[in-house]
Tab-separated table of C-alpha atoms and ligand atoms in Angstrom:
chain	number	residue	atom	x	y	z
A	13	MET	CA	-0.056	-0.042	-0.057
A	14	VAL	CA	1.356	3.474	-0.968
A	15	ASN	CA	1.550	6.126	1.865
A	16	ILE	CA	-0.246	9.153	0.600
A	17	ASP	CA	2.562	11.448	1.812
A	18	ASP	CA	5.205	9.676	0.106
A	19	ILE	CA	4.021	9.984	-3.541
A	20	PRO	CA	6.778	11.663	-5.553
A	21	ILE	CA	5.742	15.068	-7.303
A	22	GLN	CA	6.550	13.734	-10.708
A	23	TYR	CA	3.699	11.238	-10.550
A	24	LEU	CA	1.134	13.976	-9.288
A	25	PRO	CA	-0.235	14.974	-12.820
A	26	THR	CA	-1.034	11.173	-13.506
A	27	LEU	CA	-2.658	11.104	-10.026
A	28	ILE	CA	-4.710	14.263	-10.386
A	29	LYS	CA	-6.133	13.040	-13.676
A	30	ALA	CA	-7.185	9.505	-12.233
A	31	MET	CA	-8.625	10.599	-8.860
A	32	PRO	CA	-12.316	10.874	-8.245
A	33	LYS	CA	-13.289	14.344	-7.507
A	34	ALA	CA	-16.219	16.664	-7.109
A	35	GLU	CA	-16.731	20.055	-8.850
A	36	LEU	CA	-18.662	22.558	-6.725
A	37	HIS	CA	-18.202	25.852	-8.444
A	38	ILE	CA	-18.887	25.715	-12.387
A	39	HIS	CA	-21.266	28.255	-14.051
A	40	ILE	CA	-22.582	25.992	-16.856
A	41	GLU	CA	-22.886	29.349	-18.978
A	42	GLY	CA	-19.174	29.619	-18.521
A	43	SER	CA	-18.541	26.166	-20.088
A	44	LEU	CA	-19.771	27.373	-23.594
A	45	GLU	CA	-16.774	26.895	-25.755
A	46	PRO	CA	-16.462	29.318	-28.687
A	47	GLU	CA	-17.206	26.757	-31.289
A	48	LEU	CA	-20.535	25.725	-29.563
A	49	ILE	CA	-21.355	29.498	-29.219
A	50	PHE	CA	-21.074	29.812	-33.047
A	51	GLN	CA	-22.828	26.610	-33.466
A	52	LEU	CA	-25.826	27.725	-31.506
A	53	ALA	CA	-25.761	31.126	-32.943
A	54	ARG	CA	-26.207	29.737	-36.433
A	55	ARG	CA	-28.962	27.240	-35.283
A	56	ASN	CA	-30.898	30.124	-33.820
A	57	GLY	CA	-30.053	32.796	-36.369
A	58	ILE	CA	-28.406	35.215	-33.643
A	59	ALA	CA	-25.956	37.825	-34.755
A	60	LEU	CA	-22.875	37.956	-32.520
A	61	PRO	CA	-20.767	40.999	-32.051
A	62	TYR	CA	-17.734	38.779	-33.125
A	63	SER	CA	-17.090	37.560	-36.729
A	64	ASN	CA	-15.506	34.245	-36.098
A	65	VAL	CA	-14.102	31.948	-33.195
A	66	GLY	CA	-10.761	33.737	-33.310
A	67	ASP	CA	-12.274	37.106	-32.909
A	68	LEU	CA	-14.162	35.821	-29.966
A	69	ARG	CA	-11.159	34.192	-28.140
A	70	ALA	CA	-9.281	37.555	-28.905
A	71	ALA	CA	-11.928	39.177	-26.584
A	72	TYR	CA	-11.050	36.984	-23.647
A	73	ALA	CA	-8.483	39.383	-22.300
A	74	PHE	CA	-10.211	40.612	-19.154
A	75	SER	CA	-9.333	43.441	-16.782
A	76	ASP	CA	-11.675	42.461	-13.970
A	77	LEU	CA	-14.991	40.560	-13.238
A	78	GLN	CA	-17.181	43.031	-15.069
A	79	SER	CA	-15.154	42.967	-18.293
A	80	PHE	CA	-15.556	39.142	-18.195
A	81	LEU	CA	-19.452	39.212	-17.366
A	82	ASP	CA	-20.028	41.660	-20.322
A	83	VAL	CA	-18.642	39.035	-22.749
A	84	TYR	CA	-20.137	36.051	-21.013
A	85	TYR	CA	-23.811	37.489	-21.023
A	86	ALA	CA	-23.257	38.562	-24.687
A	87	CYS	CA	-22.363	34.994	-25.628
A	88	ALA	CA	-25.193	33.353	-23.353
A	89	SER	CA	-27.556	35.142	-25.715
A	90	VAL	CA	-27.161	32.117	-28.276
A	91	LEU	CA	-29.054	29.890	-25.772
A	92	GLN	CA	-32.602	29.914	-26.787
A	93	GLN	CA	-34.223	26.476	-26.993
A	94	GLU	CA	-34.237	23.748	-24.472
A	95	GLN	CA	-32.090	21.596	-26.719
A	96	ASP	CA	-29.430	24.488	-26.446
A	97	PHE	CA	-29.294	24.045	-22.656
A	98	TYR	CA	-28.937	20.230	-23.059
A	99	ASP	CA	-26.087	20.612	-25.447
A	100	MET	CA	-24.176	23.131	-23.352
A	101	ALA	CA	-24.634	20.823	-20.091
A	102	TRP	CA	-23.859	17.701	-22.053
A	103	SER	CA	-20.676	18.992	-23.559
A	104	TYR	CA	-19.604	20.076	-19.984
A	105	LEU	CA	-20.634	16.728	-18.393
A	106	THR	CA	-18.627	14.555	-21.084
A	107	ARG	CA	-15.601	16.602	-20.305
A	108	ALA	CA	-16.133	16.379	-16.603
A	109	ALA	CA	-16.579	12.590	-16.998
A	110	ALA	CA	-13.290	12.351	-18.871
A	111	GLU	CA	-11.419	14.190	-16.022
A	112	HIS	CA	-12.884	11.891	-13.322
A	113	VAL	CA	-15.221	14.367	-11.862
A	114	VAL	CA	-17.907	11.871	-10.340
A	115	HIS	CA	-20.191	14.593	-8.691
A	116	ALA	CA	-20.800	18.168	-9.951
A	117	GLU	CA	-22.700	20.836	-8.544
A	118	ILE	CA	-23.526	23.162	-11.455
A	119	PHE	CA	-24.670	26.804	-11.398
A	120	PHE	CA	-27.144	28.157	-13.749
A	121	ASP	CA	-28.285	31.823	-14.311
A	122	PRO	CA	-31.806	31.711	-15.396
A	123	GLN	CA	-32.293	35.509	-15.417
A	124	THR	CA	-29.817	35.979	-18.132
A	125	HIS	CA	-32.189	33.833	-20.177
A	126	THR	CA	-35.687	34.650	-18.933
A	127	GLN	CA	-34.751	38.371	-19.467
A	128	ARG	CA	-34.754	37.474	-23.130
A	129	GLY	CA	-38.069	35.911	-23.283
A	130	VAL	CA	-36.820	32.118	-22.614
A	131	ALA	CA	-39.040	30.070	-20.546
A	132	MET	CA	-37.873	28.816	-17.151
A	133	GLY	CA	-38.893	25.228	-18.012
A	134	ALA	CA	-37.000	25.128	-21.370
A	135	ILE	CA	-33.897	26.071	-19.290
A	136	VAL	CA	-34.505	23.770	-16.378
A	137	PHE	CA	-35.675	20.680	-18.421
A	138	GLY	CA	-32.682	21.056	-20.955
A	139	LEU	CA	-30.055	21.234	-18.195
A	140	SER	CA	-31.969	18.494	-16.005
A	141	ARG	CA	-32.204	16.092	-18.809
A	142	ALA	CA	-28.395	16.425	-19.406
A	143	CYS	CA	-27.574	15.780	-15.832
A	144	GLN	CA	-29.982	12.705	-15.986
A	145	ASP	CA	-28.366	11.267	-19.085
A	146	ALA	CA	-24.889	12.032	-17.447
A	147	HIS	CA	-25.675	9.900	-14.593
A	148	GLU	CA	-27.039	6.987	-16.795
A	149	ARG	CA	-24.561	7.241	-19.653
A	150	LEU	CA	-21.363	8.629	-18.010
A	151	GLY	CA	-21.644	7.601	-14.410
A	152	VAL	CA	-21.492	11.222	-13.535
A	153	ASP	CA	-23.882	12.510	-10.577
A	154	ALA	CA	-24.747	16.148	-11.686
A	155	GLN	CA	-27.074	18.428	-9.459
A	156	LEU	CA	-28.164	21.999	-10.321
A	157	ILE	CA	-27.936	25.231	-8.289
A	158	LEU	CA	-29.909	28.267	-9.392
A	159	CYS	CA	-28.074	31.410	-9.045
A	160	PHE	CA	-29.511	34.983	-8.545
A	161	LEU	CA	-27.910	37.659	-10.454
A	162	ARG	CA	-26.869	40.258	-7.741
A	163	HIS	CA	-26.781	43.218	-10.273
A	164	LEU	CA	-30.353	43.014	-10.554
A	165	SER	CA	-33.078	43.712	-7.922
A	166	GLU	CA	-34.146	41.374	-5.053
A	167	GLU	CA	-37.718	41.672	-6.503
A	168	SER	CA	-36.179	40.141	-9.674
A	169	ALA	CA	-34.832	37.464	-7.708
A	170	MET	CA	-37.892	36.832	-5.772
A	171	GLU	CA	-39.966	36.606	-9.033
A	172	THR	CA	-37.288	34.122	-10.491
A	173	LEU	CA	-37.680	31.962	-7.329
A	174	GLU	CA	-41.453	31.771	-7.921
A	175	GLN	CA	-41.018	31.042	-11.673
A	176	ALA	CA	-38.607	28.128	-10.473
A	177	LEU	CA	-40.490	26.671	-7.796
A	178	PRO	CA	-42.821	24.538	-10.092
A	179	PHE	CA	-39.523	22.831	-11.085
A	180	ARG	CA	-38.229	22.534	-7.352
A	181	GLU	CA	-37.238	18.883	-7.816
A	182	HIS	CA	-34.797	19.632	-10.499
A	183	PHE	CA	-32.403	21.811	-8.285
A	184	ILE	CA	-30.938	21.416	-5.003
A	185	GLY	CA	-30.207	24.962	-3.894
A	186	VAL	CA	-29.631	28.543	-4.825
A	187	GLY	CA	-26.589	30.800	-5.218
A	188	LEU	CA	-25.693	34.332	-5.700
A	189	ASP	CA	-23.246	35.610	-8.568
A	190	SER	CA	-22.519	38.268	-10.979
A	191	SER	CA	-21.107	41.824	-10.077
A	192	GLU	CA	-20.188	41.760	-6.500
A	193	LEU	CA	-18.887	45.117	-5.612
A	194	GLY	CA	-21.834	47.476	-4.613
A	195	ASN	CA	-24.267	44.460	-4.496
A	196	PRO	CA	-23.684	43.179	-0.817
A	197	PRO	CA	-25.350	40.147	0.468
A	198	GLU	CA	-27.885	42.030	2.526
A	199	LYS	CA	-29.563	43.055	-0.723
A	200	PHE	CA	-30.890	39.413	-1.091
A	201	ALA	CA	-31.811	38.880	2.656
A	202	LYS	CA	-35.519	38.267	2.036
A	203	VAL	CA	-35.191	35.831	-0.935
A	204	PHE	CA	-32.482	33.723	0.659
A	205	ALA	CA	-34.764	33.462	3.846
A	206	ARG	CA	-37.579	32.210	1.553
A	207	CYS	CA	-35.162	29.733	-0.162
A	208	LYS	CA	-34.175	28.465	3.229
A	209	ALA	CA	-37.954	27.934	4.156
A	210	PHE	CA	-38.192	25.670	0.827
A	211	GLY	CA	-35.454	23.555	2.169
A	212	LEU	CA	-33.062	24.623	-0.500
A	213	HIS	CA	-29.205	24.720	0.142
A	214	ARG	CA	-27.643	28.225	0.053
A	215	VAL	CA	-24.187	29.240	-1.313
A	216	ALA	CA	-22.993	32.697	-2.489
A	217	HIS	CA	-20.061	34.281	-4.158
A	218	ALA	CA	-18.287	36.449	-1.640
A	219	GLY	CA	-15.031	37.963	-1.295
A	220	GLU	CA	-13.890	37.496	-4.943
A	221	GLU	CA	-13.641	41.133	-5.696
A	222	GLY	CA	-15.707	42.191	-2.618
A	223	PRO	CA	-14.237	42.745	0.879
A	224	SER	CA	-14.166	40.123	3.821
A	225	SER	CA	-17.286	41.626	5.337
A	226	TYR	CA	-19.273	40.445	2.417
A	227	VAL	CA	-18.155	36.907	3.338
A	228	SER	CA	-19.156	37.477	6.990
A	229	LYS	CA	-22.551	38.863	5.723
A	230	ALA	CA	-23.246	35.869	3.544
A	231	LEU	CA	-22.831	33.829	6.475
A	232	ASP	CA	-24.700	35.865	8.965
A	233	ILE	CA	-27.485	37.111	6.816
A	234	LEU	CA	-27.941	34.770	3.933
A	235	GLU	CA	-27.178	31.737	6.102
A	236	VAL	CA	-25.131	30.159	3.242
A	237	GLU	CA	-23.437	26.726	3.661
A	238	ARG	CA	-20.496	27.366	1.412
A	239	ILE	CA	-18.620	30.444	0.083
A	240	ASP	CA	-17.759	30.689	-3.522
A	241	HIS	CA	-14.355	32.230	-4.039
A	242	GLY	CA	-14.043	33.672	-0.459
A	243	VAL	CA	-10.210	34.457	-1.065
A	244	ASN	CA	-10.638	37.944	0.475
A	245	ALA	CA	-11.472	36.350	3.849
A	246	ILE	CA	-7.717	36.341	4.533
A	247	HIS	CA	-7.944	39.865	5.365
A	248	ASP	CA	-10.140	39.333	8.556
A	249	PRO	CA	-8.285	37.165	11.072
A	250	ASP	CA	-11.372	36.466	13.172
A	251	LEU	CA	-13.400	35.358	10.019
A	252	MET	CA	-10.494	32.945	9.177
A	253	LYS	CA	-10.704	31.536	12.548
A	254	ARG	CA	-14.380	31.275	12.039
A	255	LEU	CA	-14.071	29.451	8.501
A	256	VAL	CA	-11.869	26.789	10.312
A	257	ARG	CA	-13.902	26.426	13.511
A	258	GLU	CA	-17.224	25.984	11.686
A	259	ARG	CA	-15.628	24.010	8.831
A	260	ILE	CA	-17.172	26.376	6.185
A	261	PRO	CA	-15.947	25.413	2.761
A	262	ILE	CA	-14.734	27.748	0.078
A	263	THR	CA	-14.816	26.880	-3.449
A	264	VAL	CA	-11.653	28.282	-4.963
A	265	CYS	CA	-11.123	28.820	-8.679
A	266	PRO	CA	-7.263	29.630	-9.113
A	267	LEU	CA	-7.328	30.056	-12.922
A	268	SER	CA	-10.434	32.357	-12.756
A	269	ASN	CA	-8.690	34.426	-10.249
A	270	VAL	CA	-5.698	35.019	-12.302
A	271	LYS	CA	-7.701	35.683	-15.420
A	272	LEU	CA	-9.895	38.250	-13.616
A	273	ARG	CA	-6.927	39.684	-11.869
A	274	VAL	CA	-7.950	38.984	-8.394
A	275	PHE	CA	-4.447	37.821	-8.068
A	276	PRO	CA	-1.577	39.104	-10.303
A	277	SER	CA	-0.202	35.627	-11.043
A	278	LEU	CA	-0.795	32.136	-9.723
A	279	ASP	CA	2.190	32.090	-7.608
A	280	ALA	CA	0.609	35.018	-5.638
A	281	HIS	CA	-2.525	32.874	-4.859
A	282	ASN	CA	-3.504	32.398	-1.180
A	283	LEU	CA	-4.830	28.910	-1.612
A	284	VAL	CA	-2.051	27.225	0.354
A	285	GLN	CA	-1.924	29.866	2.956
A	286	MET	CA	-5.668	28.967	3.329
A	287	LEU	CA	-5.240	25.233	3.254
A	288	ASN	CA	-2.242	25.440	5.675
A	289	MET	CA	-4.549	27.556	8.166
A	290	GLY	CA	-6.944	24.590	8.227
A	291	VAL	CA	-9.659	25.901	5.925
A	292	CYS	CA	-11.839	23.480	3.966
A	293	VAL	CA	-10.584	24.599	0.458
A	294	THR	CA	-11.892	22.989	-2.599
A	295	LEU	CA	-10.525	23.555	-6.245
A	296	ASN	CA	-12.966	24.326	-9.149
A	297	SER	CA	-12.863	25.820	-12.712
A	298	ASP	CA	-15.586	28.608	-12.364
A	299	ASP	CA	-16.024	29.332	-16.219
A	300	PRO	CA	-13.585	26.925	-17.792
A	301	ALA	CA	-14.240	27.924	-21.448
A	302	TYR	CA	-13.231	31.572	-20.646
A	303	PHE	CA	-10.388	30.904	-18.110
A	304	GLY	CA	-8.092	28.441	-20.109
A	305	GLY	CA	-8.814	25.309	-18.206
A	306	TYR	CA	-11.174	22.709	-16.666
A	307	ILE	CA	-10.966	21.236	-13.193
A	308	ASN	CA	-7.793	19.037	-13.926
A	309	ASP	CA	-5.908	22.076	-15.390
A	310	ASN	CA	-6.797	24.078	-12.268
A	311	TYR	CA	-5.210	21.291	-10.156
A	312	LEU	CA	-2.361	20.705	-12.545
A	313	GLN	CA	-1.090	24.249	-12.824
A	314	THR	CA	-1.801	25.099	-8.924
A	315	VAL	CA	0.231	22.053	-8.069
A	316	GLU	CA	2.878	22.917	-10.397
A	317	THR	CA	3.140	26.544	-9.516
A	318	LEU	CA	2.641	26.438	-5.877
A	319	LYS	CA	4.469	23.159	-5.185
A	320	LEU	CA	1.711	21.277	-3.574
A	321	SER	CA	2.390	17.891	-1.999
A	322	SER	CA	0.666	14.647	-2.550
A	323	ARG	CA	-1.078	15.049	0.809
A	324	GLN	CA	-2.324	18.643	-0.106
A	325	VAL	CA	-3.740	17.259	-3.501
A	326	PHE	CA	-5.412	14.565	-1.416
A	327	VAL	CA	-6.950	16.946	0.950
A	328	LEU	CA	-8.213	19.287	-1.707
A	329	ALA	CA	-10.004	16.239	-3.449
A	330	ARG	CA	-11.301	14.880	-0.049
A	331	ASN	CA	-12.626	18.557	0.736
A	332	SER	CA	-14.577	18.486	-2.474
A	333	PHE	CA	-16.454	15.528	-1.282
A	334	GLU	CA	-16.865	16.869	2.328
A	335	ALA	CA	-18.246	20.102	1.082
A	336	SER	CA	-20.675	18.636	-1.500
A	337	PHE	CA	-24.338	18.331	-0.783
A	338	VAL	CA	-24.600	14.671	-1.094
A	339	SER	CA	-25.877	12.099	1.353
A	340	ALA	CA	-23.484	10.984	4.128
A	341	LYS	CA	-23.651	7.356	2.469
A	342	GLN	CA	-22.654	8.512	-0.854
A	343	ARG	CA	-19.883	10.776	0.525
A	344	GLU	CA	-18.428	7.762	2.239
A	345	ILE	CA	-18.261	5.686	-0.903
A	346	TRP	CA	-16.375	8.673	-2.888
A	347	LEU	CA	-14.116	9.114	0.043
A	348	LYS	CA	-13.213	5.562	0.133
A	349	ASP	CA	-12.658	5.365	-3.667
A	350	LEU	CA	-10.340	8.525	-3.381
A	351	GLU	CA	-8.335	6.764	-0.638
A	352	TYR	CA	-8.285	3.533	-2.670
A	353	CYS	CA	-6.819	5.490	-5.651
A	354	PHE	CA	-4.197	7.156	-3.756
A	355	GLU	CA	-3.070	3.965	-1.614
A	356	ASN	CA	-3.031	1.791	-4.776
A	357	PHE	CA	-1.434	4.211	-6.933
A	358	ARG	CA	1.136	2.513	-9.301
A	359	PRO	CA	2.769	4.977	-11.527
A	360	GLU	CA	4.050	2.369	-14.272
A	361	THR	CA	0.572	1.067	-14.953
A	362	GLU	CA	-1.112	4.536	-14.486
A	363	SER	CA	1.086	6.220	-17.061
A	364	LYS	CA	0.735	3.707	-19.799
A	365	SER	CA	-3.212	4.165	-19.692
B	986	ADE	N1	-20.697	34.455	-13.037
B	986	ADE	C1	-19.950	33.699	-13.668
B	986	ADE	N2	-18.779	33.635	-13.307
B	986	ADE	C2	-18.578	34.560	-12.214
B	986	ADE	C3	-17.707	34.928	-11.237
B	986	ADE	N3	-16.492	34.530	-11.351
B	986	ADE	N4	-18.006	35.681	-10.312
B	986	ADE	C4	-19.174	36.350	-10.246
B	986	ADE	N5	-20.217	36.012	-11.138
B	986	ADE	C5	-19.852	35.049	-12.135
B	987	ZN	ZN1	-18.211	31.680	-9.954
């Protein structure tokens, strides 16, 4: 049996690709690859402000969160029919399966689409059907989390919740995303309280560009169970102690943080500091089509740049299951699979496959 602490770093890339993992922070609209964007634009007769895939990719030079969101919302306009939502999700899920993601909790932004006249049912049924097919055909467990856009009003979020309630069995929780600065958690206090009453899980983006106080408020006012990004929590020592004490997970997205200039470079990222302090850090891709990598790229580049050990890689993957909204029984099964993968790792056989 292999000791998890003794796996040489040259074998970590093979191990990272092979290990079972959960992805907990992925915006499905952020998985739309340029090729699929153009395919859907043609299918639906939509004119894009970019003449080809190359032009579009050239627009992926972001200066901050807002500069990204402007492109992301423009590209989401190609999604019109239920089948478009299915195709987008299926494309992500086949990729996730190939990267040994066994469980994904997938964000979707209904307001981006309902504002353009797309029916809530078309969005939810398209995504949900892809999740069901992924379970049956790819062995990936995928669940949906409905996100409210924080640059819109709380009334709009409340209306969106009402529109979604007839499809309640198709999503496990709610989140909060989009432009963070100037849109603090308390703006959504009532709608999150209503979501809690419906037994929905609650998460929120906080401390990505916003201050550490947004993380505290997301916990205190929105009563979220996980924080998305959360990297600015580091500026508040008491909050850091709380994250550790209450074992509140944060879903970190290193490649996203570099692309959106939350950190000037990957080697300046604080995730190792957070890990070493005992925070339940998970690794995720956020918007992989826009940020240059899916989940394994996030692991691979982070491990290489920040010189993570085999134990730290194991802990990150273990945290992904611990932080997920799955049953205790299912969590145990995946944790055992993860341990088995590390303890029985044989580089010679693995690297040939
Ligand atoms: N929507 C998609 N990606 C996002 C991010 N990184 N932050 C906030 N909202 C988002
Ligand atoms: Zn995000």
